[in-house]
Coordinates of N, CA and C in Angstrom, one line a residue:
X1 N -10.4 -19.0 -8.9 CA -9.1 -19.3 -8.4 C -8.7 -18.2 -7.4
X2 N -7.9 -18.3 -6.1 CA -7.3 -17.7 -5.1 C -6.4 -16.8 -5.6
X3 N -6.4 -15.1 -5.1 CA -5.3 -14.4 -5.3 C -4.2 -15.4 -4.6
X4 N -2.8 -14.7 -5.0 CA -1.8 -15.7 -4.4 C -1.7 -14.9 -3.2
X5 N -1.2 -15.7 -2.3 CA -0.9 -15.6 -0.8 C 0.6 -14.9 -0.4
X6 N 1.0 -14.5 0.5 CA 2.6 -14.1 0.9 C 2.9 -15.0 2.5
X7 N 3.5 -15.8 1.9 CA 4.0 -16.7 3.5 C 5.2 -16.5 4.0
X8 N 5.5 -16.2 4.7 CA 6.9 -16.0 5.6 C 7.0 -16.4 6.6
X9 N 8.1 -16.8 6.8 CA 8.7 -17.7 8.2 C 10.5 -17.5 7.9
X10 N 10.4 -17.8 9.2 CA 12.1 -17.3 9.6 C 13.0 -18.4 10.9
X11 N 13.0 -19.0 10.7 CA 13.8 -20.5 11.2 C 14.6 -20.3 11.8
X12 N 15.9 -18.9 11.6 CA 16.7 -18.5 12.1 C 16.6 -17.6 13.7
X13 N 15.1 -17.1 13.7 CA 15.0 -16.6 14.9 C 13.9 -17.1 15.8
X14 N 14.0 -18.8 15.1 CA 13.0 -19.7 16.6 C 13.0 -19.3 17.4
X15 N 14.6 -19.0 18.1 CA 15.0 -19.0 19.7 C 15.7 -18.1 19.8
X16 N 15.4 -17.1 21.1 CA 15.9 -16.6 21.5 C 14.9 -16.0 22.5
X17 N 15.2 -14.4 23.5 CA 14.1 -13.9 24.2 C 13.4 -12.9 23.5
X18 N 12.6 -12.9 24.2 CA 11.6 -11.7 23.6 C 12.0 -10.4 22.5
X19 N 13.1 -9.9 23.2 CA 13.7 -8.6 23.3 C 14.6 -8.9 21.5
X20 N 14.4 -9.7 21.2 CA 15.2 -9.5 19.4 C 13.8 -9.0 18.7
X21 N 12.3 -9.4 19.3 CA 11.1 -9.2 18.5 C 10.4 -7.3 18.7
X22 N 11.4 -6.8 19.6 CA 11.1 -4.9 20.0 C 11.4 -4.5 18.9
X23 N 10.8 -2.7 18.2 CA 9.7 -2.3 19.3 C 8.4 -3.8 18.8
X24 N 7.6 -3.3 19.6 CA 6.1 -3.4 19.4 C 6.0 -2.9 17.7
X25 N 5.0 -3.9 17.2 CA 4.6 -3.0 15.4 C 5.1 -4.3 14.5
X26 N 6.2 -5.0 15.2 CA 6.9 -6.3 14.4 C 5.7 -6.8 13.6
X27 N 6.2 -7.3 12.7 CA 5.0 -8.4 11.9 C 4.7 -9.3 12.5
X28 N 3.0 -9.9 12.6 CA 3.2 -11.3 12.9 C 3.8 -12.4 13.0
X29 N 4.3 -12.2 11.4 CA 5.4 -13.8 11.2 C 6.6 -13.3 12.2
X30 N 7.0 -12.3 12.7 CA 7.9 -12.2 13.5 C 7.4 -13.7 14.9
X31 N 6.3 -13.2 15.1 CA 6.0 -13.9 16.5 C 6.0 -15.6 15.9
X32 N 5.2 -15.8 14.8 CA 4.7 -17.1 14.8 C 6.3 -17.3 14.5
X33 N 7.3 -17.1 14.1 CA 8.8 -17.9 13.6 C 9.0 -17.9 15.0
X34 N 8.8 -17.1 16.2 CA 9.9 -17.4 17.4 C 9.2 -18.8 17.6
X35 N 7.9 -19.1 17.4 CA 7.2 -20.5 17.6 C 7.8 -21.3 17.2
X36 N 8.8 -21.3 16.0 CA 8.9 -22.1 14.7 C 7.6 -22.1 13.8
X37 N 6.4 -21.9 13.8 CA 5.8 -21.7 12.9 C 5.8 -20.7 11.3
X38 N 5.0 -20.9 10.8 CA 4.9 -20.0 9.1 C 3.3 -18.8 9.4
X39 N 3.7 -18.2 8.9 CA 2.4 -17.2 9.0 C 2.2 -17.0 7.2
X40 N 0.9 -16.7 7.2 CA 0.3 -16.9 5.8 C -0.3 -15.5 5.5
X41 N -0.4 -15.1 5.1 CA -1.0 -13.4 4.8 C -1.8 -13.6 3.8
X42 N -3.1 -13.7 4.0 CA -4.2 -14.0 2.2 C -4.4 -12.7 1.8
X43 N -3.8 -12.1 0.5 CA -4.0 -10.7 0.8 C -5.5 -10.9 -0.3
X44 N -6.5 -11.1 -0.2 CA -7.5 -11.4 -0.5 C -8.2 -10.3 -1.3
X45 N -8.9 -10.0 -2.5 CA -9.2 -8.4 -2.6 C -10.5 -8.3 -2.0
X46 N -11.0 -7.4 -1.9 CA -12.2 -6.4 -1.4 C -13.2 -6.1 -2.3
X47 N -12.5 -5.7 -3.1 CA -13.7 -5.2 -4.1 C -13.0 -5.7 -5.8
X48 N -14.4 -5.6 -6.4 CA -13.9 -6.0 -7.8 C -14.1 -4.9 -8.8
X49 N -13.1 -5.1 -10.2 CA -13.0 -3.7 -10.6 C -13.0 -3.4 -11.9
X50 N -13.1 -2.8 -12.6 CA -12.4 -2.7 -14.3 C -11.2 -2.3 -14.6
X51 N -10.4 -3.0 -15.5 CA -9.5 -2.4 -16.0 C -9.4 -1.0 -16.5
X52 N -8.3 -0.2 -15.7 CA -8.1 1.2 -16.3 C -7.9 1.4 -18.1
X53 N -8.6 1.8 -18.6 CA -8.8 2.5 -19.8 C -7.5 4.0 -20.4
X54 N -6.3 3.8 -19.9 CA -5.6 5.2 -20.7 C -4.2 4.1 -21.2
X55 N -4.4 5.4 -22.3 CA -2.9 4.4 -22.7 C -1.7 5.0 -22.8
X56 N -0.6 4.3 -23.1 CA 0.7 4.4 -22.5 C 1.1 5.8 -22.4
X57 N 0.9 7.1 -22.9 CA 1.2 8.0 -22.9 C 0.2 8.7 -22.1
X58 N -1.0 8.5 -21.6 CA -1.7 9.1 -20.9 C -1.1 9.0 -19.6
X59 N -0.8 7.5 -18.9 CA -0.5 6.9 -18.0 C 0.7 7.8 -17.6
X60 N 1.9 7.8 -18.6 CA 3.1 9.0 -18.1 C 2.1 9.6 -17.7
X61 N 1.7 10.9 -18.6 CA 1.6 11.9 -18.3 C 0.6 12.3 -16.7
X62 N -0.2 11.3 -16.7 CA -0.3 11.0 -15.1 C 0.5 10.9 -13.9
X63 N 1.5 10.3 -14.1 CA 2.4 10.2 -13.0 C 3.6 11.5 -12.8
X64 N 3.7 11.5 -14.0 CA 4.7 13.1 -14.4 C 3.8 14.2 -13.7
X65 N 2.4 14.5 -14.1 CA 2.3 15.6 -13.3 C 2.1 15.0 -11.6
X66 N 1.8 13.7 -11.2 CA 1.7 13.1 -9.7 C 3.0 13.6 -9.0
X67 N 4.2 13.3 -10.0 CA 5.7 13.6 -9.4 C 5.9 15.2 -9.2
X68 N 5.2 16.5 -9.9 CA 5.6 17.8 -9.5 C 4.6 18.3 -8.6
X69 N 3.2 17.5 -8.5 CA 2.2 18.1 -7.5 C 2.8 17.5 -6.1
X70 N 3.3 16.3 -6.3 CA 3.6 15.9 -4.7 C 4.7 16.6 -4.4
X71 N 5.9 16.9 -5.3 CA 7.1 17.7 -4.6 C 7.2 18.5 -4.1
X72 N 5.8 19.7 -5.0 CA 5.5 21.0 -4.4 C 4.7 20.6 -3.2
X73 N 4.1 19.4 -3.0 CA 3.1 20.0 -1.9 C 4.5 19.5 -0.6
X74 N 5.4 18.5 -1.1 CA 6.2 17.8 0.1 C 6.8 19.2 0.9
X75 N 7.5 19.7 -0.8 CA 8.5 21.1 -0.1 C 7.3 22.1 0.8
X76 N 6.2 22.2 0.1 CA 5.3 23.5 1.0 C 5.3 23.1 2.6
X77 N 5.1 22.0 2.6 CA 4.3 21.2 3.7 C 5.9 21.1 4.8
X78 N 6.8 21.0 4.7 CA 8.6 21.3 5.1 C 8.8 22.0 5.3
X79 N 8.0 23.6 4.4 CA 8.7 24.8 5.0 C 7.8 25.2 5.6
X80 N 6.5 24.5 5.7 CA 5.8 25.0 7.1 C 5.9 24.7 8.3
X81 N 6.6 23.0 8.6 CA 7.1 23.0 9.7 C 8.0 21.8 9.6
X82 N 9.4 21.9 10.3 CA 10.2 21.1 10.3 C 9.9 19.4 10.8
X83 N 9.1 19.4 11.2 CA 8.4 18.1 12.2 C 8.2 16.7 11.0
X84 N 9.0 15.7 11.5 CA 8.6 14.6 10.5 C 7.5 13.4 11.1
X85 N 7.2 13.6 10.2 CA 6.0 12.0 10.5 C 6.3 10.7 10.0
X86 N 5.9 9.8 10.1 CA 5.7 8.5 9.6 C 4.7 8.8 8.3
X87 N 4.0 9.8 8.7 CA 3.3 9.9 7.1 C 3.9 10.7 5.9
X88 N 4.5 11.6 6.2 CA 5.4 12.0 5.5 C 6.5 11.5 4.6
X89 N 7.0 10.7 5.5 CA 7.9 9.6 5.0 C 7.2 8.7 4.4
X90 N 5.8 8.3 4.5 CA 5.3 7.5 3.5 C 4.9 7.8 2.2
X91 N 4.7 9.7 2.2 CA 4.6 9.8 1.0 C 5.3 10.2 -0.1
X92 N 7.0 10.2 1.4 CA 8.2 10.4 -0.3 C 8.5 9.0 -0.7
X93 N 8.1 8.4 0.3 CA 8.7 6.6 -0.3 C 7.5 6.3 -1.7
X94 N 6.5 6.9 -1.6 CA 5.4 6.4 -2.7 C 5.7 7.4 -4.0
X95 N 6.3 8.8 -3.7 CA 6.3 9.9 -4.5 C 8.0 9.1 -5.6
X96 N 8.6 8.8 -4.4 CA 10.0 8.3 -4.9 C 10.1 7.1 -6.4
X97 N 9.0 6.2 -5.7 CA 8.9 4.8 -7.0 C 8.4 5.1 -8.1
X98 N 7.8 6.7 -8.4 CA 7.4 7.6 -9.5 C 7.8 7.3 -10.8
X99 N 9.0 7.9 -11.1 CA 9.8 7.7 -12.1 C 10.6 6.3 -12.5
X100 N 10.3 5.6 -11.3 CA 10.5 3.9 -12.2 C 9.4 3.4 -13.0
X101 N 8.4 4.0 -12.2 CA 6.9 3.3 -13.0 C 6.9 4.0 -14.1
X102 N 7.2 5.0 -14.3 CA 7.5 5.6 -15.8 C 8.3 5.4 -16.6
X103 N 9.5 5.0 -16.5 CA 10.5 4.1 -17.3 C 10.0 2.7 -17.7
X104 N 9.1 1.8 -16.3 CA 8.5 0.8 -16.9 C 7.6 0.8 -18.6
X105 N 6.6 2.1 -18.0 CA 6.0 2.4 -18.9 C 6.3 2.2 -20.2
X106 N 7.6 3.3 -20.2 CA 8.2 3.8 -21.5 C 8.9 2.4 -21.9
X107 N 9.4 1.4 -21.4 CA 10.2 0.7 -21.9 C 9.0 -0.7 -22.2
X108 N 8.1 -0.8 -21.5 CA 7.1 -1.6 -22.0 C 6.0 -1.5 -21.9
X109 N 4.9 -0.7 -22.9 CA 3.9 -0.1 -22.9 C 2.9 -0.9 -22.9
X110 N 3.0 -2.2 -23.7 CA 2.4 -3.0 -23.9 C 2.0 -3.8 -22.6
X111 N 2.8 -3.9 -21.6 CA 2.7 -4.9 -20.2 C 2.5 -4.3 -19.1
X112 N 2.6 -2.6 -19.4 CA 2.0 -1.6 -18.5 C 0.4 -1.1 -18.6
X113 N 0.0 -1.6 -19.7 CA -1.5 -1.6 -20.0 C -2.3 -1.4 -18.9
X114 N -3.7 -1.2 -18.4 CA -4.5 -1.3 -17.4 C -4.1 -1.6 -16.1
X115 N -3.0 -0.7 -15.4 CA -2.5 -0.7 -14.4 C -3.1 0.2 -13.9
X116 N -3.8 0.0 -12.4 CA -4.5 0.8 -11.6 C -3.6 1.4 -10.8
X117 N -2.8 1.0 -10.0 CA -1.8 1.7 -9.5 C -1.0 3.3 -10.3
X118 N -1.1 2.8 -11.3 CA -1.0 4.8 -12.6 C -1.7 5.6 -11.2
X119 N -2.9 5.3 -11.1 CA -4.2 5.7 -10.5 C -3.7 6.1 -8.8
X120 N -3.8 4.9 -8.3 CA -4.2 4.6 -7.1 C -2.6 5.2 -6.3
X121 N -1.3 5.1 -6.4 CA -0.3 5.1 -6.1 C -0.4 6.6 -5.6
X122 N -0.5 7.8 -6.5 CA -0.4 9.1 -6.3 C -1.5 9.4 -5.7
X123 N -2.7 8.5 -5.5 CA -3.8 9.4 -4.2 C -3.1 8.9 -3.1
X124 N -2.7 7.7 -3.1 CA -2.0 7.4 -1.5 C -1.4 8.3 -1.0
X125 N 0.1 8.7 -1.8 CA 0.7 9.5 -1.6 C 0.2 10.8 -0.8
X126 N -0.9 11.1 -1.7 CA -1.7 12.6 -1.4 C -2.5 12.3 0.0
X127 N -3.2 10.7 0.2 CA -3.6 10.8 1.5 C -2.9 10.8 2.6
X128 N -1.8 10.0 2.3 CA -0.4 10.4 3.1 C 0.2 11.7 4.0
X129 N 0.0 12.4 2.5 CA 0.5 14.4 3.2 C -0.6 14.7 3.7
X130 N -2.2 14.1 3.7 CA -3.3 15.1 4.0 C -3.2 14.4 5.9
X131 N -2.6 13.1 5.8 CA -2.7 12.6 7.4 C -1.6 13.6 7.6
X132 N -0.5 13.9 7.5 CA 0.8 14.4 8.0 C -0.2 15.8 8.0
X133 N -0.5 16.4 7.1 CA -0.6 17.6 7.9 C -1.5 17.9 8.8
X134 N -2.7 16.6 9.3 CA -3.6 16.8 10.5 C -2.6 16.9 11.9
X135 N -1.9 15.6 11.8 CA -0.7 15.5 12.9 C -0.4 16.8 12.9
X136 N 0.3 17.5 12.0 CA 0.9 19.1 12.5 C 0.1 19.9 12.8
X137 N -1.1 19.5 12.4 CA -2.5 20.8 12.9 C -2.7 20.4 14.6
X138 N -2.7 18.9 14.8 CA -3.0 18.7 16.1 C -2.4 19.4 17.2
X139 N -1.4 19.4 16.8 CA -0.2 20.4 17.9 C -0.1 21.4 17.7
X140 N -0.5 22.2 16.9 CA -0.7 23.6 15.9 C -2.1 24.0 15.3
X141 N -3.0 23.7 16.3 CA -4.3 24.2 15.7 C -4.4 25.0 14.3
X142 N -3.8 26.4 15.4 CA -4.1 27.6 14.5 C -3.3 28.6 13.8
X143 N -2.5 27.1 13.5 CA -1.2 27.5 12.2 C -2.0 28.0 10.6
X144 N -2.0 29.0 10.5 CA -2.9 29.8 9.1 C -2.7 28.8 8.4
X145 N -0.8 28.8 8.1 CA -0.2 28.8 6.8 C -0.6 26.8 6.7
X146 N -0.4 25.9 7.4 CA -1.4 24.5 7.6 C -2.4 24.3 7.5
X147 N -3.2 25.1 7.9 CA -4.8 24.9 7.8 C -5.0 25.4 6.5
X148 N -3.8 25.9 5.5 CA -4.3 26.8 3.7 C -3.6 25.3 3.3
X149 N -2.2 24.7 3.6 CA -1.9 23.6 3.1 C -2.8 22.2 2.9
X150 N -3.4 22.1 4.2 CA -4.4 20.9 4.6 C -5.5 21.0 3.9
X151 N -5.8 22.6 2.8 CA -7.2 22.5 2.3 C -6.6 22.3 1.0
X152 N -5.3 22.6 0.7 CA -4.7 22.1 -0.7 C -4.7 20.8 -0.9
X153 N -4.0 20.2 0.3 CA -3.6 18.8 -0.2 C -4.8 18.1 -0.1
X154 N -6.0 18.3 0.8 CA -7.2 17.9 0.4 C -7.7 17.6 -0.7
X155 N -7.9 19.0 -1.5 CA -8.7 19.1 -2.9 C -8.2 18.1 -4.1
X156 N -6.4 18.3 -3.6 CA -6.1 17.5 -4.6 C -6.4 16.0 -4.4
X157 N -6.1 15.4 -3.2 CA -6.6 14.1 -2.7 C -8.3 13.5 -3.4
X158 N -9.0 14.8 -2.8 CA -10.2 14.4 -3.4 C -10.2 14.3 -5.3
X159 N -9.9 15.0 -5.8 CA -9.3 15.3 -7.4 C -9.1 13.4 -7.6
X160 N -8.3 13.2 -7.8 CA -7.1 12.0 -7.5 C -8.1 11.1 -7.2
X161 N -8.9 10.6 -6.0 CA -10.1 9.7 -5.7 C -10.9 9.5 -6.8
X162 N -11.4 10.7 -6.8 CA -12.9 10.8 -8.1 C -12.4 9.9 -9.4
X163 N -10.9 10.7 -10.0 CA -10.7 10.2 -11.1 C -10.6 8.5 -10.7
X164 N -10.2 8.2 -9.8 CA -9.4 6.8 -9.9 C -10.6 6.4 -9.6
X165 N -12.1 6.4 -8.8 CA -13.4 6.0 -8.8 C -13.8 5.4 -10.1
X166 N -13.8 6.9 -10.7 CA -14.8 7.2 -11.9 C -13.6 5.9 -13.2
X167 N -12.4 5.7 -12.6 CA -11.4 5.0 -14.0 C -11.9 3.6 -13.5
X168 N -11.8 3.1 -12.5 CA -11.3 1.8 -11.9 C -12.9 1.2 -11.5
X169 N -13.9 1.9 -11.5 CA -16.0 1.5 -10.5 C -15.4 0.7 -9.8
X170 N -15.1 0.4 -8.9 CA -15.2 -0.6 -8.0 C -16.1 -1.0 -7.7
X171 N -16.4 -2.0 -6.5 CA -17.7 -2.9 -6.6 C -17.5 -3.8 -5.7
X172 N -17.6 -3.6 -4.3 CA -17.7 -4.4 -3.4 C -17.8 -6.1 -3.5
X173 N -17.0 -6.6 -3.4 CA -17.0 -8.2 -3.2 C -17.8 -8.6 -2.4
X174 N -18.6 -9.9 -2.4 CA -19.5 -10.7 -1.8 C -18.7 -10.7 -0.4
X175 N -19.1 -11.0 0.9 CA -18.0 -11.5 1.8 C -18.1 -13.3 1.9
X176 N -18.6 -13.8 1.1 CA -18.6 -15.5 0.9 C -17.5 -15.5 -0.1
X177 N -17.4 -14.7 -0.8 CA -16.4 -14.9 -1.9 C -14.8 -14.4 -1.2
X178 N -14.9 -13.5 -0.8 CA -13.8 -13.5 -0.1 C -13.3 -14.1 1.0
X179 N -14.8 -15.1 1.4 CA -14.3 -15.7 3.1 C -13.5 -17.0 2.2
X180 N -14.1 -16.9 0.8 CA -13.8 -18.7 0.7 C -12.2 -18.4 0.0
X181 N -12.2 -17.4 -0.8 CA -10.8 -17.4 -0.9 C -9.5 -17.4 0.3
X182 N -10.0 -17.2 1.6 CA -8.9 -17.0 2.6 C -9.2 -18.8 3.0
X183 N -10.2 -19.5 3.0 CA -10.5 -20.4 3.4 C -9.7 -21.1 2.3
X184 N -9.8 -21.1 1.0 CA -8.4 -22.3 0.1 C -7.3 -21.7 0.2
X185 N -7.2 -20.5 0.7 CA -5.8 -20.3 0.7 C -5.0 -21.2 2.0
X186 N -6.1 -21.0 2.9 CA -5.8 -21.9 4.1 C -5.8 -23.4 4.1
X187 N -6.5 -24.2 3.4 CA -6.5 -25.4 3.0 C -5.4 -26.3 2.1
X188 N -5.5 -25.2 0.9 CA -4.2 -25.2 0.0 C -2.6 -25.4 0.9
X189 N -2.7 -24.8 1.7 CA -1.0 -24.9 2.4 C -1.0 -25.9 3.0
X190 N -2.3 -26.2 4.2 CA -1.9 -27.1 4.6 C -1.6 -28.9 4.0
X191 N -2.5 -28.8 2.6 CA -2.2 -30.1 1.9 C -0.7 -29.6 1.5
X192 N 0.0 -29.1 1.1 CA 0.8 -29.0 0.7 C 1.9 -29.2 2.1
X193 N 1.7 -28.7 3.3 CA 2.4 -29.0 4.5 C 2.1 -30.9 4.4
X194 N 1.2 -30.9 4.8 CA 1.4 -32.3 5.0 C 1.7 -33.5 4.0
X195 N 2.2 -33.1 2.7 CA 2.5 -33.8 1.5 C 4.4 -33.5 2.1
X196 N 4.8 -33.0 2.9 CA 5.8 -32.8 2.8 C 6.9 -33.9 3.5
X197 N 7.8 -34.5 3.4 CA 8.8 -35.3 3.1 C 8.6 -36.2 4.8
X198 N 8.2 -37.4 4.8 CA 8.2 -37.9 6.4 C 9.2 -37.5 6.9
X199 N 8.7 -36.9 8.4 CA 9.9 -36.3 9.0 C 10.6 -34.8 9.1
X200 N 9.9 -34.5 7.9 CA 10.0 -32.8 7.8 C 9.4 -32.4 8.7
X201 N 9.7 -31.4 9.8 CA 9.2 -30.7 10.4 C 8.2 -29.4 10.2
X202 N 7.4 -29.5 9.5 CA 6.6 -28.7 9.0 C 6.0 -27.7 9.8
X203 N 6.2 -26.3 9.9 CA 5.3 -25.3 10.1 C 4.2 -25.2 11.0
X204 N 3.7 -24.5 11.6 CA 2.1 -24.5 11.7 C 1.7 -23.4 11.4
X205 N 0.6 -23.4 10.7 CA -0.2 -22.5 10.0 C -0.9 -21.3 10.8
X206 N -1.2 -20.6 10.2 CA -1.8 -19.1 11.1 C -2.2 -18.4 9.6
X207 N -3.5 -18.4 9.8 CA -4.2 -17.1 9.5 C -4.3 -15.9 9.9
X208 N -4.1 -14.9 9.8 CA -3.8 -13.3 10.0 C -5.3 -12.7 9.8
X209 N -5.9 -13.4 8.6 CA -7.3 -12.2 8.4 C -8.2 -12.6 8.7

């Protein structure tokens, strides 16, 4: 069976000029709705994996210490230079959803079970601050106090990988198996498009991957 798919379309912005779809970076489905079309996103997986092995109180205690390693590295990494990134901001938006995933936890342990994301969420984060602090090395080569941060937030990054490696083996997917899942995903909509009511104006389909 097919991971599920994310389709979006937007009806409301068929028509108009160019200039409602600025900057550049817009989503796809941005373009294909000025078409009137639907855009389909197969977010298909890559690799195949095992269920994480910790339980409910391990999993806290993972994210609890993910939430004081990232704060200290956010604040270090701030007071060494005022300069904001896009990656930066990606890793308070990932550091921020912390403490919900830990209330999930706590309030249902049982349906938080074998969640890789425990895992996976706080290396992002960490590879996040290790891209933000290249950006500030680029324009700052031979900033000491960056080049001691960038070997910090490294180690921990690497730290973080290993475990989530060594919890989660991954295991590279076939690319037949993944071509055929984008391929029913693609199939699947369109029967479904054309089951649709005579006269409905239906969509046109776009693959992304």
């Amino acid at each position: 069976m097919a991971p599920p798919a994310t389709t979006e379309t937007d009806s409301s912005h068929g028509k108009g000029d160019d200039r409602e779809w600025e900057p550049a970076g817009s989503s796809s489905a941005h373009y294909t709705a000025r078409h009137g079309g639907l855009d389909l996103f197969p977010e298909v997986p890559m690799w195949d994996s095992d269920p994480i092995r910790l339980s409910p109180q391990e999993a806290v205690g993972v994210l609890e210490d993910a939430l004081h390693v990232l704060g200290d590295l956010i604040a270090e990494l701030a007071a060494a230079s005022e300069e904001e990134t896009v990656f930066l901001a990606s890793a308070k938006e990932a550091r921020s959803i912390t403490p919900r995933m830990i209330r999930q936890i706590q309030e249902n342990p049982q349906a938080s079970r074998d969640q890789a994301l425990v895992l996976l969420v706080p290396a992002r984060a960490a590879g996040m601050l290790l891209r933000h602090a290249d950006q500030l090395l680029a324009a700052a080569p031979d900033h000491d106090q960056l080049q001691a941060l960038r070997a910090k937030t490294e180690a921990v990054l690497i730290a973080w990988c290993h475990r989530a490696e060594k919890a989660i083996r991954p295991r590279p997917m076939p690319l037949s198996r993944t071509a055929g899942y984008q391929a029913e995903m693609v199939l699947s909509l369109a029967g479904l498009l054309s089951a649709a009511p005579s006269g409905a104006s239906g969509p046109a389909v776009r693959d992304d991957h």
